[in-house]
mmCIF file with all atom_site columns, C-alpha atoms in Angstrom:
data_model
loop_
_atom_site.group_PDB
_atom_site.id
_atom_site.type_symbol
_atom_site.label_atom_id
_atom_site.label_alt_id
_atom_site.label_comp_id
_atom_site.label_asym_id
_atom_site.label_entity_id
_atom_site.label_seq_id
_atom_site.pdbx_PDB_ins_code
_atom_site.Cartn_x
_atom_site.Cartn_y
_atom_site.Cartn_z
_atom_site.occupancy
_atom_site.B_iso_or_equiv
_atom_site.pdbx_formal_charge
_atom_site.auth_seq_id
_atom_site.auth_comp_id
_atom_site.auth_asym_id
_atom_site.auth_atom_id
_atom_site.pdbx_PDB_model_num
ATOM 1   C CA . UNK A 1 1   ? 11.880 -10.267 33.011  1.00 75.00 ? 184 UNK A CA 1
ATOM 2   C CA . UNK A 1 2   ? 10.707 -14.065 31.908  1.00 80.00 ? 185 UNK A CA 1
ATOM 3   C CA . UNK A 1 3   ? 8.321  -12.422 29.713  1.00 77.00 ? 186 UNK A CA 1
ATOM 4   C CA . UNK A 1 4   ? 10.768 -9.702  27.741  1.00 76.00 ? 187 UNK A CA 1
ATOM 5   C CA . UNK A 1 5   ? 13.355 -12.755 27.529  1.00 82.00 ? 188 UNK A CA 1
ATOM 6   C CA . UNK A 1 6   ? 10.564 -14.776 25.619  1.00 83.00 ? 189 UNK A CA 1
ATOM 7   C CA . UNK A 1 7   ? 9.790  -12.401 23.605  1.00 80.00 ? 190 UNK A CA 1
ATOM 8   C CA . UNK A 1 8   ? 13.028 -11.100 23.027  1.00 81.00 ? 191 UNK A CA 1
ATOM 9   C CA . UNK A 1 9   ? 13.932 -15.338 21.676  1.00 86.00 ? 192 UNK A CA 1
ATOM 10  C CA . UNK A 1 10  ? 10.175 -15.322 20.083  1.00 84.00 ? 193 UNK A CA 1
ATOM 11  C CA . UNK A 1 11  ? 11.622 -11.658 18.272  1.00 82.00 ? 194 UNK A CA 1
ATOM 12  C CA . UNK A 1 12  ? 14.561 -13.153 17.064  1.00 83.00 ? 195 UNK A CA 1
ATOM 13  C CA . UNK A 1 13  ? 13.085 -16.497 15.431  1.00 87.00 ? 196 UNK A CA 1
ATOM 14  C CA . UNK A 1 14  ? 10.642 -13.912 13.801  1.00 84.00 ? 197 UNK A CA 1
ATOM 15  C CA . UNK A 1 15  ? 13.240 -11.588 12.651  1.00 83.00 ? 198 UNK A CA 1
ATOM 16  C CA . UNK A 1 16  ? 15.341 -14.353 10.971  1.00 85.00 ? 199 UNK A CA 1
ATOM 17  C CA . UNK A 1 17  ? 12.142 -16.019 9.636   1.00 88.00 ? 200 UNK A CA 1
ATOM 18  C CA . UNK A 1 18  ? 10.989 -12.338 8.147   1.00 85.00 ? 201 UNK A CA 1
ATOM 19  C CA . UNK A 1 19  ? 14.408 -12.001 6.016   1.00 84.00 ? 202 UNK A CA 1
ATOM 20  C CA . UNK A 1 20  ? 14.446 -15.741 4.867   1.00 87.00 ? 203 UNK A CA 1
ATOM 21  C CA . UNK A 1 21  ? 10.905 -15.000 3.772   1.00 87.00 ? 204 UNK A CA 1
ATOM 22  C CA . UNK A 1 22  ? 11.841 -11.456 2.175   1.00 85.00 ? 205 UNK A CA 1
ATOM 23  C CA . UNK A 1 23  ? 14.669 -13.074 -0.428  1.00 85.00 ? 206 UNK A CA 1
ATOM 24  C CA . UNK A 1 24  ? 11.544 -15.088 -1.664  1.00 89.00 ? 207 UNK A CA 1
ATOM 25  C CA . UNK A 1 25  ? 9.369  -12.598 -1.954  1.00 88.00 ? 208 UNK A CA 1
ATOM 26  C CA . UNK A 1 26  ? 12.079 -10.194 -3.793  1.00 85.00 ? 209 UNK A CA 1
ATOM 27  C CA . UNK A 1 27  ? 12.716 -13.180 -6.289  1.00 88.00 ? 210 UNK A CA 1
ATOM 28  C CA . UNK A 1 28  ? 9.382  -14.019 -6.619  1.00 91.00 ? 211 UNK A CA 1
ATOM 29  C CA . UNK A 1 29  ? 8.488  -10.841 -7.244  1.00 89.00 ? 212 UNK A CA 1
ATOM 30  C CA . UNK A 1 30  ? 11.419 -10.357 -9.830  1.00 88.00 ? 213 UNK A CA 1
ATOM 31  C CA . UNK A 1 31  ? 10.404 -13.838 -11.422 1.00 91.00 ? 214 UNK A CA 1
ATOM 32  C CA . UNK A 1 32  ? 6.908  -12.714 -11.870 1.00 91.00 ? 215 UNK A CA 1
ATOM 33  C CA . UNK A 1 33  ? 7.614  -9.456  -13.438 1.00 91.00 ? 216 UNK A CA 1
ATOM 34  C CA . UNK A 1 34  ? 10.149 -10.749 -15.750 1.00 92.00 ? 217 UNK A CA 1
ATOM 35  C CA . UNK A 1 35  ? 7.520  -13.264 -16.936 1.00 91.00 ? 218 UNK A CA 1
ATOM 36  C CA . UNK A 1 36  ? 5.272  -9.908  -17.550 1.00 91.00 ? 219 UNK A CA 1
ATOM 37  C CA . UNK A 1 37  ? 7.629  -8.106  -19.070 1.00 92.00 ? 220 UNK A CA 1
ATOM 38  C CA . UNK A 1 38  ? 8.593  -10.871 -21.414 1.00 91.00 ? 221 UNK A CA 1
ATOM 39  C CA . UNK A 1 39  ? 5.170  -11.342 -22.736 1.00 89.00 ? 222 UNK A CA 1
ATOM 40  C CA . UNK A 1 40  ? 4.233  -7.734  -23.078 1.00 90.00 ? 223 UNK A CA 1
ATOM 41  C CA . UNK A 1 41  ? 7.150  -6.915  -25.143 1.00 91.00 ? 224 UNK A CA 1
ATOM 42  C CA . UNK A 1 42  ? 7.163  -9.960  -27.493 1.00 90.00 ? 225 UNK A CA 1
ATOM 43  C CA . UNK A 1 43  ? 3.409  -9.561  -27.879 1.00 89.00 ? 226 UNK A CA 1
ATOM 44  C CA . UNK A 1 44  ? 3.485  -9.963  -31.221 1.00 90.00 ? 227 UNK A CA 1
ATOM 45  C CA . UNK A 1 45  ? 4.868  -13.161 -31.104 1.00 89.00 ? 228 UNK A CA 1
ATOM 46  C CA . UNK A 1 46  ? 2.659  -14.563 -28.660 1.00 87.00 ? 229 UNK A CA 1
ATOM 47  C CA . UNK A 1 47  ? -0.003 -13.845 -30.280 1.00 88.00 ? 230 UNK A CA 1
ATOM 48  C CA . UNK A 1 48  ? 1.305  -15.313 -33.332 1.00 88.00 ? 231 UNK A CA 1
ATOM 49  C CA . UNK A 1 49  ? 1.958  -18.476 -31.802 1.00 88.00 ? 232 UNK A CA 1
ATOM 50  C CA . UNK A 1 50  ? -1.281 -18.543 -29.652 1.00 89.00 ? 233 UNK A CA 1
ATOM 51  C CA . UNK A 1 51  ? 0.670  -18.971 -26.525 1.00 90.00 ? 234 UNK A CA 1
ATOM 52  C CA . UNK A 1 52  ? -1.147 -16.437 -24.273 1.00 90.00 ? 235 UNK A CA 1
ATOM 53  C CA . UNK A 1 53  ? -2.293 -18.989 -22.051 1.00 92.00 ? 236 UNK A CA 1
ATOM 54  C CA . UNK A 1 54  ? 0.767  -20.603 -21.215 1.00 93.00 ? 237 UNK A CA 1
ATOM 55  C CA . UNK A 1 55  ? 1.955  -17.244 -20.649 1.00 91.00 ? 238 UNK A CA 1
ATOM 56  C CA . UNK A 1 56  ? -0.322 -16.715 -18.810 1.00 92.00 ? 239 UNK A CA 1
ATOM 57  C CA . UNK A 1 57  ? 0.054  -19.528 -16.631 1.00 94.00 ? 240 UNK A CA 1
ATOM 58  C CA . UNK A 1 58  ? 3.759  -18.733 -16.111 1.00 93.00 ? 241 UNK A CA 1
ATOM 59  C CA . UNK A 1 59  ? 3.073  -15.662 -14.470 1.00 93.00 ? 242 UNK A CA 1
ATOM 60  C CA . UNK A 1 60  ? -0.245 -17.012 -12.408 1.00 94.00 ? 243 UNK A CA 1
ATOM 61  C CA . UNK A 1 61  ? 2.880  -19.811 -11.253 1.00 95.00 ? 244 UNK A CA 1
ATOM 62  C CA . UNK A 1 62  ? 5.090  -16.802 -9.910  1.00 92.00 ? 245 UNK A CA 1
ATOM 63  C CA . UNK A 1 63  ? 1.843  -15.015 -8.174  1.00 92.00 ? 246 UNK A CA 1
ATOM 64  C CA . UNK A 1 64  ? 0.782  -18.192 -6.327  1.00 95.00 ? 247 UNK A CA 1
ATOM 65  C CA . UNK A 1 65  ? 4.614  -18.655 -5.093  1.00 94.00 ? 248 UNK A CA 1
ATOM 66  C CA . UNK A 1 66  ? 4.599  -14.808 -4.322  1.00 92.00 ? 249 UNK A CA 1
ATOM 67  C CA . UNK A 1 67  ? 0.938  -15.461 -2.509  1.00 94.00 ? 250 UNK A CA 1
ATOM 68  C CA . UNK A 1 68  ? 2.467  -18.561 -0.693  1.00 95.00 ? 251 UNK A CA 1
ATOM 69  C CA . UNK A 1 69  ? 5.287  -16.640 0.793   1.00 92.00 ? 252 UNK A CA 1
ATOM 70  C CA . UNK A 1 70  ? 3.140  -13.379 1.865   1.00 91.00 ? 253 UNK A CA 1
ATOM 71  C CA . UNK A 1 71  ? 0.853  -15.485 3.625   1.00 95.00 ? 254 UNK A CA 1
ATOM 72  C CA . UNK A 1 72  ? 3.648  -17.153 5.592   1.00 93.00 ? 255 UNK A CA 1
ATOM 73  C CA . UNK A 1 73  ? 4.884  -13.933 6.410   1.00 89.00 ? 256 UNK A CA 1
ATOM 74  C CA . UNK A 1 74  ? 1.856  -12.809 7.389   1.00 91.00 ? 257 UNK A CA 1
ATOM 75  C CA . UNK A 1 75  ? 0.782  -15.944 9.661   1.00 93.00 ? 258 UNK A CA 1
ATOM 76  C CA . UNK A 1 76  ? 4.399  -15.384 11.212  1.00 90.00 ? 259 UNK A CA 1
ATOM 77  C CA . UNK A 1 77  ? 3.650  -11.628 11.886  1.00 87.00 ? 260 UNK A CA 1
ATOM 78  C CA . UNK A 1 78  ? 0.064  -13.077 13.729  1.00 90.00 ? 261 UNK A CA 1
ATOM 79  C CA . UNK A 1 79  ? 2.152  -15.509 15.859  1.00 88.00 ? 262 UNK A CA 1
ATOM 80  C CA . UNK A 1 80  ? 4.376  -13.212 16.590  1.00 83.00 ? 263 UNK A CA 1
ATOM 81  C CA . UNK A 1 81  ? 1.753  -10.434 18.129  1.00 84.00 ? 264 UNK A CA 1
ATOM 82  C CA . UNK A 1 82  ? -0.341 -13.084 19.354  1.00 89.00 ? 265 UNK A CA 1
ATOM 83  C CA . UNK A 1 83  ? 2.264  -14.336 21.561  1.00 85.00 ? 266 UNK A CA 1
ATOM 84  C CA . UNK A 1 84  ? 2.951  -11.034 22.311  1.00 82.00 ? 267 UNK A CA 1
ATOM 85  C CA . UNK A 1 85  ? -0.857 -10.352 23.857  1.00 85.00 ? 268 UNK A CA 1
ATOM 86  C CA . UNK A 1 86  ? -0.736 -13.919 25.845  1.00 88.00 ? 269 UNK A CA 1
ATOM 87  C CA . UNK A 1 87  ? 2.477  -13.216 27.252  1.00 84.00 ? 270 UNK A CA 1
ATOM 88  C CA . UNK A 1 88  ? 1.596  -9.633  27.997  1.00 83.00 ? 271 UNK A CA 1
ATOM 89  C CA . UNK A 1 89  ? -1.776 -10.187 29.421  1.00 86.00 ? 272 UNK A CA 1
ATOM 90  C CA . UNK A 1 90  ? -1.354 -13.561 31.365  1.00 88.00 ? 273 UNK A CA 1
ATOM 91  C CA . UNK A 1 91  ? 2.171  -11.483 33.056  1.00 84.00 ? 274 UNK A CA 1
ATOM 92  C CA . UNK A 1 92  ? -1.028 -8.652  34.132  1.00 86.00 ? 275 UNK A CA 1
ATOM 93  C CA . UNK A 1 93  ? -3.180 -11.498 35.253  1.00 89.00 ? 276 UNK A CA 1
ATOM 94  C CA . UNK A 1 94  ? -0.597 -13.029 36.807  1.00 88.00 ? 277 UNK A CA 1
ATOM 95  C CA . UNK A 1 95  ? 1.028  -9.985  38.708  1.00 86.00 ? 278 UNK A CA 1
ATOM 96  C CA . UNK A 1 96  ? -2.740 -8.764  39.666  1.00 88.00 ? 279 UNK A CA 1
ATOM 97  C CA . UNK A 1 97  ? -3.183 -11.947 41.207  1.00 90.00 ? 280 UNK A CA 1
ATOM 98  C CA . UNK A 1 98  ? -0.043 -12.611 43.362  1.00 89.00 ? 281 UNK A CA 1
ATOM 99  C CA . UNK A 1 99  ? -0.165 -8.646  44.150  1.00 89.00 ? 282 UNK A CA 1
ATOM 100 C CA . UNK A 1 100 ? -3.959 -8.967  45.397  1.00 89.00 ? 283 UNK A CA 1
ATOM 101 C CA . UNK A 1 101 ? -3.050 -12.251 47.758  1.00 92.00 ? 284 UNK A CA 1
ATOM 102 C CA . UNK A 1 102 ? 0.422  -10.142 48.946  1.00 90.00 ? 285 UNK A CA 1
ATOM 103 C CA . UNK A 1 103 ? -1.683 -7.085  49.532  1.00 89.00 ? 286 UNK A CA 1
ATOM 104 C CA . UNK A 1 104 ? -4.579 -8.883  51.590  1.00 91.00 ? 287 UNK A CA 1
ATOM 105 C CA . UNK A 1 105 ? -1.727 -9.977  53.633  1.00 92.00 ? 288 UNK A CA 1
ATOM 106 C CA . UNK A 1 106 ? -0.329 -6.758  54.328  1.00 89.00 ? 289 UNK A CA 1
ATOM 107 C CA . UNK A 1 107 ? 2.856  -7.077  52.244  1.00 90.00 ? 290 UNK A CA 1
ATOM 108 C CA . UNK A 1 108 ? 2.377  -5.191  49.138  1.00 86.00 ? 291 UNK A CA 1
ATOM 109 C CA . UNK A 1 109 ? 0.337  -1.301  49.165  1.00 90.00 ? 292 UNK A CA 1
ATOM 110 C CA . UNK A 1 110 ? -1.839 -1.230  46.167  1.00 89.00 ? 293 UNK A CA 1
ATOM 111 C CA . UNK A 1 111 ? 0.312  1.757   45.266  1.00 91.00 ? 294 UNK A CA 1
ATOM 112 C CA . UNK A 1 112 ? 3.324  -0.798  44.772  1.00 90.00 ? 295 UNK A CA 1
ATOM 113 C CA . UNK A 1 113 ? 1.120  -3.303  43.081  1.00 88.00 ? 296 UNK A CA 1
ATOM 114 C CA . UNK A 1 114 ? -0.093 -0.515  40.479  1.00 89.00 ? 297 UNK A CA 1
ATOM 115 C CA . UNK A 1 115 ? 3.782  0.433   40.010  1.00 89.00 ? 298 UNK A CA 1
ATOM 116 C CA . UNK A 1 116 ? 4.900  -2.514  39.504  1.00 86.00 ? 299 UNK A CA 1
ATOM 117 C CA . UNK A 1 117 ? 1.968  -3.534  36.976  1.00 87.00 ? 300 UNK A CA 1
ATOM 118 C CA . UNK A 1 118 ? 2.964  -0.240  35.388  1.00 88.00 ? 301 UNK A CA 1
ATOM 119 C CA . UNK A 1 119 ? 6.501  -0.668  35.028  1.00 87.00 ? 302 UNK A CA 1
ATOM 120 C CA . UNK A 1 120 ? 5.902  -4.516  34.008  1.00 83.00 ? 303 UNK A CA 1
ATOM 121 C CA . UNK A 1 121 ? 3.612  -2.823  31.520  1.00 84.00 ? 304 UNK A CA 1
ATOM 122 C CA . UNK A 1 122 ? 6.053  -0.499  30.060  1.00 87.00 ? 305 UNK A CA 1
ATOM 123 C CA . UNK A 1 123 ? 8.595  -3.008  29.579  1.00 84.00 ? 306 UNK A CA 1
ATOM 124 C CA . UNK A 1 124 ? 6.809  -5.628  27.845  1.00 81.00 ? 307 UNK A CA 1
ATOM 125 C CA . UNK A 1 125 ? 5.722  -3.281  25.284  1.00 82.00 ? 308 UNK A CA 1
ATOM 126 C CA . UNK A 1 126 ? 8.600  -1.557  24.592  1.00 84.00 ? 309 UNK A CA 1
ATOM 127 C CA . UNK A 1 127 ? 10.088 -4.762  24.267  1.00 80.00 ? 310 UNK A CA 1
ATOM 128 C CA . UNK A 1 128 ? 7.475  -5.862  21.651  1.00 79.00 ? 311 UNK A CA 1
ATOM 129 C CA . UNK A 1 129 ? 8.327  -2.421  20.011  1.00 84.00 ? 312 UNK A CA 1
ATOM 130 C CA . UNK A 1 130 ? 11.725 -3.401  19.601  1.00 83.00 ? 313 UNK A CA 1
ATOM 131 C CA . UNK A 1 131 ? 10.604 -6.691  18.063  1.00 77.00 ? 314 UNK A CA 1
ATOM 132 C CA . UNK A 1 132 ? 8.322  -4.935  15.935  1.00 78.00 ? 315 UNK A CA 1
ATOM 133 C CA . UNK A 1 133 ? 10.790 -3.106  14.574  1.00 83.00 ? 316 UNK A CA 1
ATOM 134 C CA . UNK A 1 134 ? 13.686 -6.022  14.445  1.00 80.00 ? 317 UNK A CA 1
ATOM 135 C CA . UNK A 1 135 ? 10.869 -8.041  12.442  1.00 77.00 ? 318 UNK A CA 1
ATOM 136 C CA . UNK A 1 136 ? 10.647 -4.645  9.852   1.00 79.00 ? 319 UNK A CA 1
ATOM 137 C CA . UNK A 1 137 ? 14.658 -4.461  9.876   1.00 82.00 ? 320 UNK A CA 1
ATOM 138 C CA . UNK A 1 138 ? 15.548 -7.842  8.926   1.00 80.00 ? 321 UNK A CA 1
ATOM 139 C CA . UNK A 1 139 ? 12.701 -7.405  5.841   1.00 76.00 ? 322 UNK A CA 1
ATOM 140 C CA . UNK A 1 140 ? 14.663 -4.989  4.560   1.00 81.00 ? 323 UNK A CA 1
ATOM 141 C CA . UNK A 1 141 ? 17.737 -6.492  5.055   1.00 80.00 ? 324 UNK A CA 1
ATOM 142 C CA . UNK A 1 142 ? 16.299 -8.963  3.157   1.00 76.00 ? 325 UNK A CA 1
ATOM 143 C CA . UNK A 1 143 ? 14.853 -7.704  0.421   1.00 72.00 ? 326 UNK A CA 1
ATOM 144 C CA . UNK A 1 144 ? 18.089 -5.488  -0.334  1.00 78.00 ? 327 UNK A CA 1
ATOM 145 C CA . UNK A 1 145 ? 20.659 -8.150  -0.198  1.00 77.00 ? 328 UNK A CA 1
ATOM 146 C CA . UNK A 1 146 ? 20.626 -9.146  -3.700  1.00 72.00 ? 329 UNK A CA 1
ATOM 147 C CA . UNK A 1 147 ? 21.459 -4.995  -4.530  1.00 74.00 ? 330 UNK A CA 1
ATOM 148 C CA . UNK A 1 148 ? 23.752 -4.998  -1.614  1.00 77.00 ? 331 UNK A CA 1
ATOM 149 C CA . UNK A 1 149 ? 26.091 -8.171  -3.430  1.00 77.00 ? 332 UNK A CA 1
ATOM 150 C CA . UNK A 1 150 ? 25.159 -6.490  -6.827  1.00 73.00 ? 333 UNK A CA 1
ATOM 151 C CA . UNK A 1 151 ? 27.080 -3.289  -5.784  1.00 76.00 ? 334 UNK A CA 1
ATOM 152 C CA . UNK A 1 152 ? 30.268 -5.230  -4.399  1.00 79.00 ? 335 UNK A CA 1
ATOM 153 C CA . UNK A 1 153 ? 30.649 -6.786  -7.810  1.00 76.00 ? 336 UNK A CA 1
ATOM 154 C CA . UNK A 1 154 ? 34.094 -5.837  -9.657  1.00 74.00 ? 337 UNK A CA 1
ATOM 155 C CA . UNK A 1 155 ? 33.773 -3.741  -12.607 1.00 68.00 ? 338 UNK A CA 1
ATOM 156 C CA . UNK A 1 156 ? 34.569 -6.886  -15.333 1.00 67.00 ? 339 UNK A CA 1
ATOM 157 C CA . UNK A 1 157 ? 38.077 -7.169  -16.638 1.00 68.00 ? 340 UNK A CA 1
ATOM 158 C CA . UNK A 1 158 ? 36.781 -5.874  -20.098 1.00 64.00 ? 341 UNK A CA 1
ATOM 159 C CA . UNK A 1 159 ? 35.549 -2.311  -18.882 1.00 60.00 ? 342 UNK A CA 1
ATOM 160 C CA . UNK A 1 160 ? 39.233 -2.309  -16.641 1.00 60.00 ? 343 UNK A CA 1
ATOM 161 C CA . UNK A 1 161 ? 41.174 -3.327  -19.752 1.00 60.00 ? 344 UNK A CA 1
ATOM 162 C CA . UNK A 1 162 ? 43.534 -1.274  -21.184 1.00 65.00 ? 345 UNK A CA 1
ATOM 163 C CA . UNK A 1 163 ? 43.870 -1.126  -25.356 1.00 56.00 ? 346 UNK A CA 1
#
């Protein structure tokens, strides 16, 4: 139980981490495009004024930020299953351990002892399921809360207007 409660505050740290990191990676991702879509459809002018490299490095200034941010999220995701394997593996060491003394003195069956290691087992991971899956649902959470406030915007007074 020490071990899905650590995980379970380890899950949530993650999960809030993952949809902080997600707004970035939306904007970023928005910034970068716009920047794209800017150049390729005033390509005439930018070639004009010979400004292809500063373009250029506009949009290479949204990809590192967009880099920057993925590999965040992905060191988080590491720490996140890495604790997940220590915690999971030291609890088997641990509970092999204590069950092997408790058997040798007559305690503990090894039938108990492979129950319990079982059931230990099957908690822990689905509790790191959960996790996984809290970690995937506050990504998206993040990454749609920009539409989310877009589509509780009021209609602006000119389209409600009468006249």
């Amino acid at each position: 139980m020490l071990t899905c409660g650590t995980l379970s505050t380890i899950m949530l740290v993650h999960g809030r981490y993952q949809k902080k990191a997600s707004k970035f990676a939306q904007e970023f991702t928005a910034s970068a495009n716009n920047v794209a879509q800017e150049a390729i459809s005033l390509v005439r002018t930018v070639r004009v004024y010979g400004t292809e490299k500063q373009e250029f490095k506009r949009y290479a200034k949204w990809l590192d930020k967009l880099y920057d941010v993925s590999f965040r999220q992905t060191m988080a995701y590491g720490g996140w299953s890495l604790s997940l394997n220590y915690l999971y593996h030291s609890t088997q060491v641990v509970a092999v351990l204590i069950g092997g003394i408790a058997i040798m003195n007559g305690k503990f069956t090894a039938e108990q002892l492979t129950k319990f290691t079982l059931y230990a087992e099957w908690l822990i991971l689905s509790t790191w399921w959960i996790g996984d899956n809290w970690s995937s649902l506050m990504q998206s959470v993040g990454a749609s809360e920009k539409v989310f406030r877009l589509m509780d915007l009021l209609p602006s007074r000119q389209l409600t207007s009468k006249g």
